[in-house]
Coordinates of C-alpha atoms in Angstrom, one line a residue:
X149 CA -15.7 20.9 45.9
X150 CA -12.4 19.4 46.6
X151 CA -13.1 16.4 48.0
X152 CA -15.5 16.1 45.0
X153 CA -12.4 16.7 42.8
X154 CA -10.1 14.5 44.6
X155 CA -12.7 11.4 43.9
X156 CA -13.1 12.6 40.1
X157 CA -9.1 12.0 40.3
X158 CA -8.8 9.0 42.1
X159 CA -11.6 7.7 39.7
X160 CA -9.3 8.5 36.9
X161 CA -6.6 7.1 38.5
X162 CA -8.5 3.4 39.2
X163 CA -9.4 3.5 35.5
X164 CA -6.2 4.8 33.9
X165 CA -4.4 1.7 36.7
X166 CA -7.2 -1.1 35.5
X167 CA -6.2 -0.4 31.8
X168 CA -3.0 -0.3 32.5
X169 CA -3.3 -3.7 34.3
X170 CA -5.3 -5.0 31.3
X171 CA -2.6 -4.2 29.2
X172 CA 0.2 -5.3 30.9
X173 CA -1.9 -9.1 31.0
X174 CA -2.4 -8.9 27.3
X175 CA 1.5 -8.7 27.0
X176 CA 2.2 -11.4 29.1
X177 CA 0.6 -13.7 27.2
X178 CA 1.7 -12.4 23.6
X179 CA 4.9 -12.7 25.1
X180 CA 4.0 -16.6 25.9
X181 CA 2.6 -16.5 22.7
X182 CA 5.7 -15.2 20.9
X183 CA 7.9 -17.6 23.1
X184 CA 5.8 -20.3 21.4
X185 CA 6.1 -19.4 18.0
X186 CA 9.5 -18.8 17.4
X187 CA 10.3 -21.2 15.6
X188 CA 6.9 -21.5 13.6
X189 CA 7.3 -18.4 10.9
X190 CA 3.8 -18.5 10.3
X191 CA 2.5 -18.4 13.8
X192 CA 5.1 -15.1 14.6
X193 CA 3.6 -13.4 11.6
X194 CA -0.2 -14.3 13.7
X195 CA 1.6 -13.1 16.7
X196 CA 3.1 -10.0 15.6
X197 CA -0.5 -9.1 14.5
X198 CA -2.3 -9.9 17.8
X199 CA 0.7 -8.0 19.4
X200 CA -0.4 -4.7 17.3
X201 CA -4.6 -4.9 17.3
X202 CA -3.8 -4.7 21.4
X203 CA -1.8 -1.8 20.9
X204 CA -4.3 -0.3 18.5
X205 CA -7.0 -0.1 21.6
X206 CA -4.6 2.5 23.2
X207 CA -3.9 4.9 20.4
X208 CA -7.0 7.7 19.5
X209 CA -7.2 8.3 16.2
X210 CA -8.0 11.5 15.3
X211 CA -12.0 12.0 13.3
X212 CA -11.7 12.3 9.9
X213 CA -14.5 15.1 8.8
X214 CA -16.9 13.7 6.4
X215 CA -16.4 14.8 2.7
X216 CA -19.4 17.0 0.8
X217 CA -22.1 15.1 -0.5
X218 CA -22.9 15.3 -4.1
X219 CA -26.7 14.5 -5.6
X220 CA -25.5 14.2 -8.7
X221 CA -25.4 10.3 -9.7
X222 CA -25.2 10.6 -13.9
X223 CA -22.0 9.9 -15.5
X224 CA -20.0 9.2 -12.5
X225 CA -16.8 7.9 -12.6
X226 CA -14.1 6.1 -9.9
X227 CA -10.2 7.9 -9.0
X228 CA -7.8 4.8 -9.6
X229 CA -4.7 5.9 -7.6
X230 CA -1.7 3.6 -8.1
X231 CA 0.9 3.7 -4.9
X232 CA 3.7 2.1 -5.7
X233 CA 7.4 1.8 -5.0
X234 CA 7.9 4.0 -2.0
X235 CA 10.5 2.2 -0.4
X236 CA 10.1 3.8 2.6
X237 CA 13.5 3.7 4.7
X238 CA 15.9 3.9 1.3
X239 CA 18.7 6.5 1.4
X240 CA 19.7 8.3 -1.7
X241 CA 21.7 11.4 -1.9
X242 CA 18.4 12.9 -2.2
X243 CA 16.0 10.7 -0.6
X244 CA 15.1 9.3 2.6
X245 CA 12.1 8.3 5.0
X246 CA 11.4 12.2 5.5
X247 CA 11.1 13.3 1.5
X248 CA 9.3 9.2 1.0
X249 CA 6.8 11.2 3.4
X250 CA 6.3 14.3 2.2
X251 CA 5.7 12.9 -1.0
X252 CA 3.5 10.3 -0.5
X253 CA 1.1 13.2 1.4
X254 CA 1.8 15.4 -1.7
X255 CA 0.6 12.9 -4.0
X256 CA -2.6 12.2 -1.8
X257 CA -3.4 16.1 -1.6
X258 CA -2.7 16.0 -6.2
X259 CA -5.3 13.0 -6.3
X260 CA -7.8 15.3 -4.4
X261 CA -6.9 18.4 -6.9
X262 CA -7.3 16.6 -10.0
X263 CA -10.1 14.9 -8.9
X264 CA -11.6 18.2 -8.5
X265 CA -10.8 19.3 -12.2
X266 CA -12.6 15.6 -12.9
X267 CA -15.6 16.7 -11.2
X268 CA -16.2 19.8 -12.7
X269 CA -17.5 17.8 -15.4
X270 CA -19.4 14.6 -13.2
X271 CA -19.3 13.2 -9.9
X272 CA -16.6 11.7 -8.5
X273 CA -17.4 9.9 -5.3
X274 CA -14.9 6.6 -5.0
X275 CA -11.5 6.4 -4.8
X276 CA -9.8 3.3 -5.4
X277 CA -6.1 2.8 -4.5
X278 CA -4.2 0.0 -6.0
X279 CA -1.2 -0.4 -3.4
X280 CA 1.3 -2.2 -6.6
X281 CA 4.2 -3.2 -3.7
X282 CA 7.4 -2.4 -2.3
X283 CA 5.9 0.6 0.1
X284 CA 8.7 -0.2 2.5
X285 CA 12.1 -1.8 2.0
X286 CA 13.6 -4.9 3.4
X287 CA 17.5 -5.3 4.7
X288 CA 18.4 -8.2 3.0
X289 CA 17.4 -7.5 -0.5
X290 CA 20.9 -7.5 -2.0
X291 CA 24.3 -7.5 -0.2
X292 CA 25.0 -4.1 1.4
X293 CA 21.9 -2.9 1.3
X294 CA 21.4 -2.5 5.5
X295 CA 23.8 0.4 5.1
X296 CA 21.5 1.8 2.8
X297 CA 18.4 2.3 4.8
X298 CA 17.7 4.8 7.8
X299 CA 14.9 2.6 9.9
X300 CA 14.3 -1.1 10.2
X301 CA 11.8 -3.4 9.1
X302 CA 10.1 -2.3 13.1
X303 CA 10.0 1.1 12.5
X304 CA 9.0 0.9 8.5
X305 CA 6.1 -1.5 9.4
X306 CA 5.1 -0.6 13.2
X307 CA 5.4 3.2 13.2
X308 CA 6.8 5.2 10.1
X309 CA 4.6 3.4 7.7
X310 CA 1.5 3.7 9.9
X311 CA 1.9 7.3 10.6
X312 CA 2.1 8.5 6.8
X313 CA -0.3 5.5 5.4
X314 CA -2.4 7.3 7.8
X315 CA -2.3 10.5 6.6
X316 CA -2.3 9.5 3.4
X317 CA -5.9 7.5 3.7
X318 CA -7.6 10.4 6.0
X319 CA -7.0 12.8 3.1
X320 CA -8.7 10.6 0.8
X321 CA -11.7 9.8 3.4
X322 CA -11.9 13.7 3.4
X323 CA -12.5 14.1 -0.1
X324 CA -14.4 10.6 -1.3
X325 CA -17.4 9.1 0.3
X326 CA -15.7 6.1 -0.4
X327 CA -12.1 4.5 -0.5
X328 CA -11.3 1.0 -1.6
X329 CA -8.1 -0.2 -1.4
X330 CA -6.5 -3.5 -3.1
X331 CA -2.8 -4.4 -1.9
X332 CA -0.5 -6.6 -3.1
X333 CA 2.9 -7.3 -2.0
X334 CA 6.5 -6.7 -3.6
X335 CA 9.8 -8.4 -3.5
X336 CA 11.6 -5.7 -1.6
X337 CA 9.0 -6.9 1.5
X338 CA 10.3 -10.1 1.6
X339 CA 11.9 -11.5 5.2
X340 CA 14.3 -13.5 3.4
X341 CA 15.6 -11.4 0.9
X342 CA 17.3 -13.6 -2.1
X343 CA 16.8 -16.3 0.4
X344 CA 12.9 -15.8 0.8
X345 CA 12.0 -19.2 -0.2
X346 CA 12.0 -20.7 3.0
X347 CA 9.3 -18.5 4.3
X348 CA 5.6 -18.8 3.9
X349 CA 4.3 -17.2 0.7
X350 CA 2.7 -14.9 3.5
X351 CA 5.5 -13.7 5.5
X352 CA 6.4 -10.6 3.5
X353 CA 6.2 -7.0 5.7
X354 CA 4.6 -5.2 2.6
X355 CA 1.5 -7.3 3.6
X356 CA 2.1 -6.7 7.5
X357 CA 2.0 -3.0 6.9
X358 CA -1.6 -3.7 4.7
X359 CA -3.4 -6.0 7.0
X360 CA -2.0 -3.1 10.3
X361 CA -3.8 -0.7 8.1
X362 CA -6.6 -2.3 8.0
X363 CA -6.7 -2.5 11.7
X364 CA -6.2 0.6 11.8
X365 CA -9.5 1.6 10.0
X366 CA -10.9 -1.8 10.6
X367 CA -13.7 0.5 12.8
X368 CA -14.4 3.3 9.4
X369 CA -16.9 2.0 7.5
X370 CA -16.1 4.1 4.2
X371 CA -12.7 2.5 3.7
X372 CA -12.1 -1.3 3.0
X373 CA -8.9 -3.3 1.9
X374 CA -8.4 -6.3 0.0
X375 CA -5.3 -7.7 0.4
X376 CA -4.7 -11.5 -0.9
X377 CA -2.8 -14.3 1.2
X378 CA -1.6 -17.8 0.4
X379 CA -5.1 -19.0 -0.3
X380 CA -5.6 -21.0 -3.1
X381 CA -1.8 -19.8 -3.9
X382 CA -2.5 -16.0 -5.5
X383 CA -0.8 -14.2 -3.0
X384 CA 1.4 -11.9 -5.5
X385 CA -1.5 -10.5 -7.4
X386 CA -5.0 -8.8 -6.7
X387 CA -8.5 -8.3 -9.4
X388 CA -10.0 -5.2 -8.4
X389 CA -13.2 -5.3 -9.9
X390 CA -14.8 -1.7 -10.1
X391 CA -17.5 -2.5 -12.7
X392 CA -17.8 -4.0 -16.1
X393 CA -15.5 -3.5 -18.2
X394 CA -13.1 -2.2 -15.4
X395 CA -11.3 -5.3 -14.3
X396 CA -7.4 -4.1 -13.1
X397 CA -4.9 -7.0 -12.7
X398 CA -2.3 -5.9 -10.3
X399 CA 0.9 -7.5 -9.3
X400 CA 4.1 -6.1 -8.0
X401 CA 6.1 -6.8 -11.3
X402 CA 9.2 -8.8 -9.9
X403 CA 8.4 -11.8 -12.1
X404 CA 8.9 -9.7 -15.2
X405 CA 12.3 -10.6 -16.9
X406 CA 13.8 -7.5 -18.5
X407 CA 16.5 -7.1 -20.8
X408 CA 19.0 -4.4 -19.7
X409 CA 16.6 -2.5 -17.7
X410 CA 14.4 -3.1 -20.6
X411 CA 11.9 -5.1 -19.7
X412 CA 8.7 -4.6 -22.2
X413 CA 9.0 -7.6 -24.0
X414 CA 8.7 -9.7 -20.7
X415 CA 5.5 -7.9 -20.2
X416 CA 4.0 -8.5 -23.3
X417 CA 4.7 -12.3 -22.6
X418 CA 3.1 -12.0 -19.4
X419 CA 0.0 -10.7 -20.1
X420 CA -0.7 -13.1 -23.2
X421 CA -0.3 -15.7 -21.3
X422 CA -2.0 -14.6 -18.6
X423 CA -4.8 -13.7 -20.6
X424 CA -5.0 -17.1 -22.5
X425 CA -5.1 -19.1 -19.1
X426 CA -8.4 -16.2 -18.1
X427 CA -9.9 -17.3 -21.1
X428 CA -9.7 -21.0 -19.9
X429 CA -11.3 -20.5 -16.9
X430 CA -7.3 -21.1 -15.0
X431 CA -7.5 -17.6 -13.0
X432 CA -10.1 -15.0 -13.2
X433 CA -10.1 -12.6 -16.6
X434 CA -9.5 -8.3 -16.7
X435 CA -9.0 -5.5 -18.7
X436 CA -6.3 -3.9 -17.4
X437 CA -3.2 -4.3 -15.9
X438 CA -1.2 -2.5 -13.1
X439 CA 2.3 -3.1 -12.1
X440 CA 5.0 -1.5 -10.2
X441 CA 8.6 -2.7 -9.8
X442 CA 10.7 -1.0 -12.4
X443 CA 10.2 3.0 -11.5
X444 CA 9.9 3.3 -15.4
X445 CA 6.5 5.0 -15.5
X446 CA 5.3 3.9 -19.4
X447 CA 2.1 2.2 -20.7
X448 CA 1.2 0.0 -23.5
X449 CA -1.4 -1.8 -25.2
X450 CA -1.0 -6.0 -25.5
X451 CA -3.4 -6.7 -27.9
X452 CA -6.4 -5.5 -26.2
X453 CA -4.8 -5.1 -22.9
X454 CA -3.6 -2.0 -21.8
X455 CA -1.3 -2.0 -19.1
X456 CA 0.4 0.8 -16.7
X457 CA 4.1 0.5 -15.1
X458 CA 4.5 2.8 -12.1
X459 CA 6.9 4.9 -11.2
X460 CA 8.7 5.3 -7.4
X461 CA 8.4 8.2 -5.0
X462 CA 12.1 7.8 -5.0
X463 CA 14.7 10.4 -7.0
X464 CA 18.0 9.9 -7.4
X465 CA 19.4 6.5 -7.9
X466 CA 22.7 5.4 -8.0
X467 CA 22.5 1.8 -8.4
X468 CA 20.1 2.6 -11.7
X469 CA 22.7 5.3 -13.1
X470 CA 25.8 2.8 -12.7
X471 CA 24.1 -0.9 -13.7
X472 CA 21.3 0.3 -16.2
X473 CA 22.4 3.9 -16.9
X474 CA 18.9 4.9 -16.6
X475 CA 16.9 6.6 -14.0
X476 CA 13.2 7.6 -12.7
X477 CA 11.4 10.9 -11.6
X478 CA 9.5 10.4 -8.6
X479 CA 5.6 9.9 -9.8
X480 CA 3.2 7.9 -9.5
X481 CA -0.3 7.3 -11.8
X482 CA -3.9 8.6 -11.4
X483 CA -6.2 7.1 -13.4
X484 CA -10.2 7.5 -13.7
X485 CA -12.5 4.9 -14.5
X486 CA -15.8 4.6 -15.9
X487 CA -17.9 1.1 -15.6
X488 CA -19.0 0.2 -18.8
X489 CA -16.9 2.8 -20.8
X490 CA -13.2 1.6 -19.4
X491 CA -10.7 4.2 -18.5
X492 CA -11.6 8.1 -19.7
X493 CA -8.8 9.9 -18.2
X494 CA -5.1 9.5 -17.4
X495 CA -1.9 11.9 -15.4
X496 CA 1.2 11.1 -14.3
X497 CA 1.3 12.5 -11.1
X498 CA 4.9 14.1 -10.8
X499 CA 6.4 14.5 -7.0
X500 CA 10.0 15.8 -7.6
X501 CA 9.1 19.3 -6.4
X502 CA 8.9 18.0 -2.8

């Protein structure tokens, strides 16, 4: 028996020493690779991606259990969670990456209660999560704003993000038979900072930490992400198409221009616009529209557009007290959906217990 347990353990020892070889070849050359591209923006955004799908063969992600099935198919309507605004590594008196966590799993385990109320009346099987930007927060966004942070652009995008994205998602895959998810970037993901435009339209770390999640669960089948590049130039804003009559533009909201902190009017120009170019064929039409940006939750009609502002996870705010005396609650929207009938129900999801 030992000598038939000593050659179970070398066994494990040759495997565990070939992986390890494997692994360390596969950085060698991302490390030629990264050599290569430094100077090529684009190229060290492909590199940096490479760099984690090799990591991603290492890690063992733990099974998410399989959500109750429902027969019933009549009146059944979608969950349209909107995360927004997390800014994952700001520091507030009262917020940081360890309350941005706790909340963003608090608002997951809400989407699952409500949904529950919802389906006391019909089924609810989809869930679809319109990621609206700014999940994690750059360094050079305004001057001083590095001392404001308590992780880096690594850690938000390579490990803190990932870690509570993924709890976030397994909730939701343990509760709906099916989660979509469309994600568009913010301006607070931007490399550059005020400087961005020297970058490529793609090198923005909100859409890092969206195409890692999708490696992440590229191998779950229930789950899927759209997340739009520099393709035909619509990188800053998403359609998520859940049926007729259910079409949801969503855009970060930076490109809003706002009075004061006041920025409704801007809006209402927007969307007109917007919707006149739809109707010329010039970019696809919707029905709704989803932004983020301001932590004002509000909504409003424009004409026959009805569009939702998102709050922030974030609390207290100094910068909004002293420039636009004005401040948020942490919350964030839940919506439900209905193709062919539109949106039947509405909360404002409200986060500053945690």
């Amino acid at each position: 028996m030992a000598n038939k347990k000593k050659d179970i353990d070398e066994l494990f020892a040759e495997a565990e020493s070939l992986k390890i070889q494997e692994l360390k070849s596969d950085n060698h050359k991302l490390l030629k690779q990264l050599e290569k591209a430094k100077n090529k923006k684009e190229d060290m955004i492909e590199a940096v991606y490479q760099a984690v799908s090799t990591n991603l063969r290492t890690w063992n992600k733990p099974r998410i259990p399989n959500p109750i099935k429902s027969k019933k198919t009549k009146n059944e309507e979608i969950a349209v969670a909107v995360l927004s605004d997390v800014q994952l590594a700001k520091v507030t008196p009262d917020y940081n990456t360890e309350v941005a966590e706790a909340r963003v799993v608090e608002y997951a385990h809400k989407i699952v209660e409500l949904t529950n109320l919802q389906r006391s009346a019909h089924p609810v099987r989809k869930c679809t999560v319109l990621a609206a930007g700014d999940i994690i927060e750059g360094e050079l966004i305004f001057p001083g704003q590095s001392h404001l942070i308590d992780s880096s652009l690594y850690n938000q995008v390579t490990i803190d993000g990932p870690r509570i994205l993924t709890k976030f998602f397994d909730i939701l895959l343990a509760n709906f038979a099916e989660v979509e998810v469309v994600w568009v970037i913010g301006n607070h993901g931007s490399l550059g900072g005020r400087a961005r435009k020297d970058y490529h339209p793609d090198s923005n770390m909100d859409r890092m930490l969206g195409k890692i999640m999708s490696m992440i669960y590229r191998d779950e089948k229930r789950i899927s992400f759209q997340i739009p590049d520099s393709t035909g130039d619509n990188h800053w804003f998403a359609i998520a198409d859940l049926g007729d009559g259910c079409k949801f533009f969503v855009w970060h909201g930076d490109n809003i221009r706002g009075h004061s902190g006041f920025p409704w009017y801007g809006f209402g120009k927007k969307l007109l616009g917007w919707k006149a170019l739809a109707s010329r064929g010039l970019m696809p039409d919707f029905d709704y529209a989803i932004a983020g940006h301001w932590h004002t939750p509000t909504t409003m009609y424009v004409n026959d557009v009805r569009v939702w502002v998102n709050g922030s996870t974030e609390s207290y705010n100094t910068y909004a007290l002293e420039q636009l005396a004005s401040m948020g609650r942490p919350c964030q929207w839940l919506l439900f959906a209905k193709p062919g009938h539109g949106i039947t129900a509405e909360y404002l999801v409200k986060l500053d217990k945690v």
